[in-house]
Amino acid sequence: EAEVAQSPRYKITEKSQAVAFWCDPISGHATLYWYRQILGQGPELLVQFQDESVVDDSQLPKDRFSAERLKGVDSTLKIQPAELGDSAMYLCASSEGQGATGELFFGEGSRLTVL
Amino acid sequence: AQSVTQLDSHVSVSEGTPVLLRCNYSSSYSPSLFWYVQHPNKGLQLLLKYTSAATLVKGINGFEAEFKKSETSFHLTKPSAHMSDAAEYFCVVSPPTDSWGKLQFGAGTQVVVTP
């Protein structure tokens, strides 16, 4: 069964350092999402791509976060510099079409701890 | 605008007894509604979805949910809990199909199943 791949699964870093997360969506899925899930809360959308274009990044803290999907396949989410409040699970998801039409397929997430 | 409220942050049930997870939504249009499940250290998995067809929706693992427009509710039920049902459950509302828009996740309900 096709899956969304994410790496690393766990990352511990000190504040002010740079971190990067990688996501490989299910083959053929045009839409890719990055969510942040703080402990005890539901996921919050950070950025949504349609192929290589950003559709929504209104909740992305652009002073320190960046995301790219250069060839419309895999994607990288970067944080520089990391802050204590960035400690969370970063989830990648993909879907065949526009997000509202149906199922999102999630990866297992990358858990970030900032010390 | 749309939002979703999960009325219980934590539910504890005995194995073999019914499970009820409550969700109310707010939407200015006819929404699509979903329930996702997240097992520890895993990504989210779709349990079931409502997209304006039958109001009683059956999902995987014996779960079902009923869309009640008059009550703006989409409660999740299962007649007999299994130990493997211990997880966090998220109610999600989305804008109409074929539209761009964010999925709104509830804060989640943690389900504990006791022997």
CSV table of N, CA and C in Angstrom, one decimal, chain B:
chain,number,residue,atom,x,y,z
B,1,ALA,N,-17.2,31.0,7.0
B,1,ALA,CA,-16.3,30.5,8.1
B,1,ALA,C,-16.8,29.2,8.6
B,2,GLN,N,-15.9,28.4,9.1
B,2,GLN,CA,-16.3,27.0,9.6
B,2,GLN,C,-15.5,26.7,10.8
B,3,SER,N,-16.0,25.9,11.7
B,3,SER,CA,-15.3,25.5,12.8
B,3,SER,C,-15.9,24.1,13.3
B,4,VAL,N,-15.2,23.5,14.2
B,4,VAL,CA,-15.7,22.2,14.7
B,4,VAL,C,-15.3,22.1,16.2
B,5,THR,N,-16.2,21.6,17.0
B,5,THR,CA,-16.0,21.5,18.4
B,5,THR,C,-16.2,20.1,18.9
B,6,GLN,N,-15.2,19.5,19.4
B,6,GLN,CA,-15.3,18.1,20.0
B,6,GLN,C,-15.6,18.3,21.5
B,7,LEU,N,-16.7,17.8,21.9
B,7,LEU,CA,-17.3,18.1,23.2
B,7,LEU,C,-16.6,17.4,24.4
B,8,ASP,N,-15.8,16.4,24.1
B,8,ASP,CA,-15.1,15.6,25.1
B,8,ASP,C,-13.6,15.5,24.7
B,9,SER,N,-12.8,15.9,25.6
B,9,SER,CA,-11.3,15.8,25.4
B,9,SER,C,-10.8,14.4,25.7
B,10,HIS,N,-11.6,13.7,26.5
B,10,HIS,CA,-11.1,12.4,27.0
B,10,HIS,C,-12.4,11.5,27.3
B,11,VAL,N,-12.3,10.3,26.7
B,11,VAL,CA,-13.4,9.4,26.9
B,11,VAL,C,-12.8,8.0,27.4
B,12,SER,N,-13.4,7.5,28.4
B,12,SER,CA,-12.9,6.2,28.9
B,12,SER,C,-14.1,5.2,28.8
B,13,VAL,N,-13.8,4.0,28.2
B,13,VAL,CA,-14.9,3.0,28.0
B,13,VAL,C,-14.3,1.6,28.4
B,14,SER,N,-15.2,0.7,28.7
B,14,SER,CA,-14.7,-0.6,29.0
B,14,SER,C,-14.8,-1.4,27.7
B,15,GLU,N,-13.9,-2.4,27.5
B,15,GLU,CA,-14.0,-3.2,26.3
B,15,GLU,C,-15.3,-3.9,26.2
B,16,GLY,N,-15.9,-3.8,25.0
B,16,GLY,CA,-17.2,-4.4,24.7
B,16,GLY,C,-18.4,-3.5,24.9
B,17,THR,N,-18.2,-2.3,25.4
B,17,THR,CA,-19.3,-1.4,25.6
B,17,THR,C,-19.3,-0.3,24.5
B,18,PRO,N,-20.4,0.4,24.3
B,18,PRO,CA,-20.5,1.3,23.2
B,18,PRO,C,-19.5,2.5,23.4
B,19,VAL,N,-19.1,3.1,22.3
B,19,VAL,CA,-18.3,4.3,22.3
B,19,VAL,C,-19.1,5.4,21.6
B,20,LEU,N,-19.1,6.6,22.2
B,20,LEU,CA,-19.8,7.8,21.6
B,20,LEU,C,-18.8,9.0,21.7
B,21,LEU,N,-18.4,9.5,20.6
B,21,LEU,CA,-17.6,10.7,20.5
B,21,LEU,C,-18.4,11.8,19.9
B,22,ARG,N,-18.5,12.9,20.6
B,22,ARG,CA,-19.4,14.0,20.1
B,22,ARG,C,-18.7,15.1,19.4
B,23,CYS,N,-19.3,15.6,18.3
B,23,CYS,CA,-18.7,16.6,17.5
B,23,CYS,C,-19.8,17.5,17.0
B,24,ASN,N,-19.7,18.8,17.2
B,24,ASN,CA,-20.6,19.8,16.6
B,24,ASN,C,-19.8,20.7,15.7
B,25,TYR,N,-20.4,21.1,14.6
B,25,TYR,CA,-19.8,21.9,13.6
B,25,TYR,C,-20.5,23.2,13.4
B,26,SER,N,-19.8,24.2,12.8
B,26,SER,CA,-20.4,25.4,12.4
B,26,SER,C,-19.9,25.7,11.0
B,27,SER,N,-20.8,26.0,10.1
B,27,SER,CA,-20.4,26.2,8.7
B,27,SER,C,-21.5,27.1,8.0
B,28,SER,N,-21.0,28.0,7.2
B,28,SER,CA,-21.9,28.9,6.5
B,28,SER,C,-22.4,28.3,5.2
B,29,TYR,N,-22.0,27.0,4.9
B,29,TYR,CA,-22.5,26.3,3.7
B,29,TYR,C,-22.5,24.8,4.1
B,30,SER,N,-23.0,24.1,3.1
B,30,SER,CA,-23.1,22.6,3.4
B,30,SER,C,-21.7,22.0,3.4
B,31,PRO,N,-21.3,21.6,4.6
B,31,PRO,CA,-19.9,21.1,4.7
B,31,PRO,C,-19.7,19.7,4.3
B,32,SER,N,-18.4,19.3,4.2
B,32,SER,CA,-18.1,17.9,4.2
B,32,SER,C,-17.5,17.7,5.6
B,33,LEU,N,-17.7,16.5,6.1
B,33,LEU,CA,-17.3,16.2,7.5
B,33,LEU,C,-16.5,14.9,7.5
B,34,PHE,N,-15.5,14.8,8.3
B,34,PHE,CA,-14.7,13.6,8.4
B,34,PHE,C,-14.4,13.3,9.9
B,35,TRP,N,-14.1,12.0,10.1
B,35,TRP,CA,-13.5,11.6,11.3
B,35,TRP,C,-12.2,10.9,11.0
B,36,TYR,N,-11.1,11.3,11.7
B,36,TYR,CA,-9.8,10.7,11.5
B,36,TYR,C,-9.4,10.1,12.9
B,37,VAL,N,-8.6,9.1,12.8
B,37,VAL,CA,-8.0,8.4,14.0
B,37,VAL,C,-6.5,8.5,14.0
B,38,GLN,N,-5.9,8.7,15.1
B,38,GLN,CA,-4.5,8.8,15.3
B,38,GLN,C,-4.0,7.9,16.4
B,39,HIS,N,-3.4,6.8,16.0
B,39,HIS,CA,-2.8,5.9,17.1
B,39,HIS,C,-1.4,6.5,17.5
B,40,PRO,N,-1.0,6.1,18.7
B,40,PRO,CA,0.3,6.7,19.2
B,40,PRO,C,1.4,6.7,18.2
B,41,ASN,N,2.1,7.8,18.0
B,41,ASN,CA,3.2,7.9,17.1
B,41,ASN,C,3.0,7.5,15.7
B,42,LYS,N,1.7,7.6,15.3
B,42,LYS,CA,1.4,7.3,13.9
B,42,LYS,C,0.7,8.5,13.3
B,43,GLY,N,0.6,8.5,11.9
B,43,GLY,CA,-0.1,9.5,11.2
B,43,GLY,C,-1.6,9.3,11.4
B,44,LEU,N,-2.4,10.3,10.9
B,44,LEU,CA,-3.8,10.2,10.9
B,44,LEU,C,-4.4,9.3,9.8
B,45,GLN,N,-5.4,8.6,10.1
B,45,GLN,CA,-6.1,7.7,9.2
B,45,GLN,C,-7.5,8.0,9.1
B,46,LEU,N,-8.1,8.1,7.9
B,46,LEU,CA,-9.5,8.4,7.7
B,46,LEU,C,-10.4,7.2,8.2
B,47,LEU,N,-11.3,7.6,9.1
B,47,LEU,CA,-12.3,6.6,9.5
B,47,LEU,C,-13.5,6.6,8.6
B,48,LEU,N,-14.0,7.7,8.3
B,48,LEU,CA,-15.2,7.9,7.5
B,48,LEU,C,-15.4,9.3,7.1
B,49,LYS,N,-16.3,9.5,6.1
B,49,LYS,CA,-16.5,10.9,5.6
B,49,LYS,C,-18.0,11.0,5.2
B,50,TYR,N,-18.5,12.2,5.4
B,50,TYR,CA,-19.8,12.6,4.9
B,50,TYR,C,-19.7,13.7,3.9
B,51,THR,N,-20.3,13.5,2.7
B,51,THR,CA,-20.2,14.5,1.7
B,51,THR,C,-21.6,14.7,1.0
B,52,SER,N,-22.6,14.9,1.8
B,52,SER,CA,-23.9,15.2,1.4
B,52,SER,C,-24.7,14.1,0.7
B,53,ALA,N,-24.3,12.9,0.9
B,53,ALA,CA,-25.1,11.7,0.5
B,53,ALA,C,-25.9,11.2,1.7
B,54,ALA,N,-25.8,10.0,2.0
B,54,ALA,CA,-26.5,9.4,3.1
B,54,ALA,C,-26.1,10.0,4.4
B,55,THR,N,-27.0,10.3,5.3
B,55,THR,CA,-26.7,11.0,6.5
B,55,THR,C,-26.1,10.0,7.5
B,56,LEU,N,-26.3,8.7,7.4
B,56,LEU,CA,-25.6,7.8,8.3
B,56,LEU,C,-24.5,7.2,7.5
B,57,VAL,N,-23.3,7.4,8.0
B,57,VAL,CA,-22.1,7.0,7.3
B,57,VAL,C,-21.4,5.9,8.0
B,58,LYS,N,-21.1,4.9,7.3
B,58,LYS,CA,-20.3,3.7,7.9
B,58,LYS,C,-18.8,3.8,7.5
B,59,GLY,N,-18.0,3.6,8.5
B,59,GLY,CA,-16.6,3.6,8.2
B,59,GLY,C,-15.9,2.3,8.5
B,60,ILE,N,-14.6,2.4,8.7
B,60,ILE,CA,-13.8,1.2,8.9
B,60,ILE,C,-13.9,0.9,10.4
B,61,ASN,N,-13.5,-0.4,10.7
B,61,ASN,CA,-13.4,-0.9,12.0
B,61,ASN,C,-14.7,-0.8,12.8
B,62,GLY,N,-15.8,-0.8,12.2
B,62,GLY,CA,-17.1,-0.8,12.8
B,62,GLY,C,-17.6,0.5,13.3
B,63,PHE,N,-17.0,1.6,13.0
B,63,PHE,CA,-17.4,2.9,13.3
B,63,PHE,C,-18.5,3.4,12.4
B,64,GLU,N,-19.3,4.3,12.9
B,64,GLU,CA,-20.3,5.0,12.0
B,64,GLU,C,-20.6,6.3,12.6
B,65,ALA,N,-21.1,7.2,11.8
B,65,ALA,CA,-21.4,8.6,12.3
B,65,ALA,C,-22.7,9.0,11.6
B,66,GLU,N,-23.5,9.9,12.3
B,66,GLU,CA,-24.7,10.4,11.7
B,66,GLU,C,-24.7,11.9,11.6
B,67,PHE,N,-24.9,12.4,10.4
B,67,PHE,CA,-25.0,13.8,10.2
B,67,PHE,C,-26.4,14.3,10.5
B,68,LYS,N,-26.5,15.2,11.4
B,68,LYS,CA,-27.7,15.8,11.8
B,68,LYS,C,-27.6,17.3,11.6
B,69,LYS,N,-28.2,17.8,10.5
B,69,LYS,CA,-28.1,19.2,10.2
B,69,LYS,C,-28.8,20.1,11.2
B,70,SER,N,-30.0,19.6,11.7
B,70,SER,CA,-30.8,20.4,12.6
B,70,SER,C,-30.0,20.6,13.9
B,71,GLU,N,-29.1,19.7,14.3
B,71,GLU,CA,-28.4,19.8,15.5
B,71,GLU,C,-26.9,20.2,15.2
B,72,THR,N,-26.6,20.4,14.0
B,72,THR,CA,-25.2,20.7,13.5
B,72,THR,C,-24.2,19.7,14.2
B,73,SER,N,-24.5,18.4,14.2
B,73,SER,CA,-23.7,17.5,14.9
B,73,SER,C,-23.3,16.4,13.9
B,74,PHE,N,-22.2,15.7,14.3
B,74,PHE,CA,-21.6,14.6,13.5
B,74,PHE,C,-21.0,13.7,14.5
B,75,HIS,N,-21.7,13.0,15.3
B,75,HIS,CA,-21.2,12.2,16.4
B,75,HIS,C,-20.7,10.8,15.8
B,76,LEU,N,-19.7,10.3,16.4
B,76,LEU,CA,-19.1,9.1,16.0
B,76,LEU,C,-19.4,8.0,17.0
B,77,THR,N,-19.9,6.8,16.6
B,77,THR,CA,-20.2,5.8,17.5
B,77,THR,C,-19.7,4.4,17.0
B,78,LYS,N,-19.6,3.5,18.0
B,78,LYS,CA,-19.2,2.1,17.7
B,78,LYS,C,-19.9,1.3,18.8
B,79,PRO,N,-20.6,0.2,18.4
B,79,PRO,CA,-21.4,-0.5,19.4
B,79,PRO,C,-20.6,-1.2,20.4
B,80,SER,N,-19.4,-1.6,20.1
B,80,SER,CA,-18.6,-2.4,21.0
B,80,SER,C,-17.1,-2.1,20.9
B,81,ALA,N,-16.6,-1.5,21.9
B,81,ALA,CA,-15.2,-1.0,21.9
B,81,ALA,C,-14.2,-2.2,22.0
B,82,HIS,N,-13.1,-2.1,21.2
B,82,HIS,CA,-12.1,-3.0,21.3
B,82,HIS,C,-10.8,-2.3,21.8
B,83,MET,N,-9.9,-3.1,22.4
B,83,MET,CA,-8.7,-2.5,22.9
B,83,MET,C,-7.9,-1.7,21.9
B,84,SER,N,-8.0,-2.2,20.6
B,84,SER,CA,-7.3,-1.5,19.6
B,84,SER,C,-7.9,-0.2,19.2
B,85,ASP,N,-9.0,0.2,19.7
B,85,ASP,CA,-9.7,1.5,19.5
B,85,ASP,C,-9.1,2.6,20.3
B,86,ALA,N,-8.2,2.2,21.2
B,86,ALA,CA,-7.5,3.3,22.0
B,86,ALA,C,-6.7,4.1,21.1
B,87,ALA,N,-7.0,5.4,21.1
B,87,ALA,CA,-6.3,6.3,20.1
B,87,ALA,C,-6.9,7.7,20.3
B,88,GLU,N,-6.5,8.7,19.5
B,88,GLU,CA,-7.1,10.0,19.5
B,88,GLU,C,-7.9,10.1,18.2
B,89,TYR,N,-9.0,10.7,18.4
B,89,TYR,CA,-10.0,10.9,17.3
B,89,TYR,C,-10.2,12.4,17.0
B,90,PHE,N,-10.2,12.7,15.7
B,90,PHE,CA,-10.4,14.1,15.3
B,90,PHE,C,-11.6,14.2,14.4
B,91,CYS,N,-12.4,15.2,14.7
B,91,CYS,CA,-13.5,15.5,13.8
B,91,CYS,C,-13.1,16.7,12.9
B,92,VAL,N,-13.4,16.6,11.7
B,92,VAL,CA,-12.8,17.6,10.7
B,92,VAL,C,-13.9,18.1,9.8
B,93,VAL,N,-14.0,19.4,9.6
B,93,VAL,CA,-14.9,20.0,8.7
B,93,VAL,C,-14.2,20.7,7.5
B,94,SER,N,-14.8,20.6,6.4
B,94,SER,CA,-14.1,21.2,5.2
B,94,SER,C,-15.2,21.9,4.4
B,95,PRO,N,-14.7,22.8,3.5
B,95,PRO,CA,-15.6,23.6,2.7
B,95,PRO,C,-16.2,22.6,1.6
B,96,PRO,N,-17.1,23.1,0.8
B,96,PRO,CA,-17.7,22.2,-0.2
B,96,PRO,C,-16.7,21.6,-1.2
B,97,THR,N,-17.0,20.5,-1.8
B,97,THR,CA,-16.1,19.9,-2.7
B,97,THR,C,-15.8,20.8,-3.9
B,98,ASP,N,-14.7,20.5,-4.5
B,98,ASP,CA,-14.2,21.2,-5.6
B,98,ASP,C,-14.0,22.7,-5.3
B,99,SER,N,-13.5,22.9,-4.1
B,99,SER,CA,-13.2,24.3,-3.7
B,99,SER,C,-11.9,24.3,-2.9
B,100,TRP,N,-11.2,25.4,-2.9
B,100,TRP,CA,-10.0,25.5,-2.1
B,100,TRP,C,-10.4,25.9,-0.7
B,101,GLY,N,-9.8,25.4,0.3
B,101,GLY,CA,-10.2,25.8,1.6
B,101,GLY,C,-9.5,24.9,2.6
B,102,LYS,N,-9.4,25.4,3.8
B,102,LYS,CA,-8.7,24.6,4.8
B,102,LYS,C,-9.6,23.7,5.5
B,103,LEU,N,-9.1,22.5,5.8
B,103,LEU,CA,-9.8,21.6,6.7
B,103,LEU,C,-9.6,22.1,8.1
B,104,GLN,N,-10.6,22.1,8.9
B,104,GLN,CA,-10.6,22.6,10.2
B,104,GLN,C,-10.7,21.3,11.1
B,105,PHE,N,-9.6,21.1,11.9
B,105,PHE,CA,-9.6,20.0,12.8
B,105,PHE,C,-10.1,20.4,14.2
B,106,GLY,N,-10.9,19.5,14.8
B,106,GLY,CA,-11.2,19.7,16.2
B,106,GLY,C,-10.0,19.4,17.1
B,107,ALA,N,-10.1,19.7,18.4
B,107,ALA,CA,-9.0,19.5,19.3
B,107,ALA,C,-8.7,18.1,19.6
B,108,GLY,N,-9.6,17.2,19.2
B,108,GLY,CA,-9.3,15.8,19.5
B,108,GLY,C,-10.0,15.2,20.7
B,109,THR,N,-10.3,13.9,20.7
B,109,THR,CA,-10.8,13.2,21.8
B,109,THR,C,-10.0,12.0,22.0
B,110,GLN,N,-9.4,11.9,23.2
B,110,GLN,CA,-8.5,10.8,23.5
B,110,GLN,C,-9.4,9.7,24.1
B,111,VAL,N,-9.3,8.5,23.5
B,111,VAL,CA,-10.1,7.3,23.9
B,111,VAL,C,-9.3,6.3,24.6
B,112,VAL,N,-9.7,6.0,25.8
B,112,VAL,CA,-9.0,4.9,26.6
B,112,VAL,C,-10.0,3.8,26.7
B,113,VAL,N,-9.5,2.6,26.5
B,113,VAL,CA,-10.3,1.4,26.6
B,113,VAL,C,-9.7,0.5,27.7
B,114,THR,N,-10.5,0.2,28.6
B,114,THR,CA,-10.1,-0.6,29.8
B,114,THR,C,-10.6,-2.1,29.6
B,115,PRO,N,-9.8,-3.0,30.1
B,115,PRO,CA,-10.2,-4.4,29.9
B,115,PRO,C,-11.5,-4.8,30.8
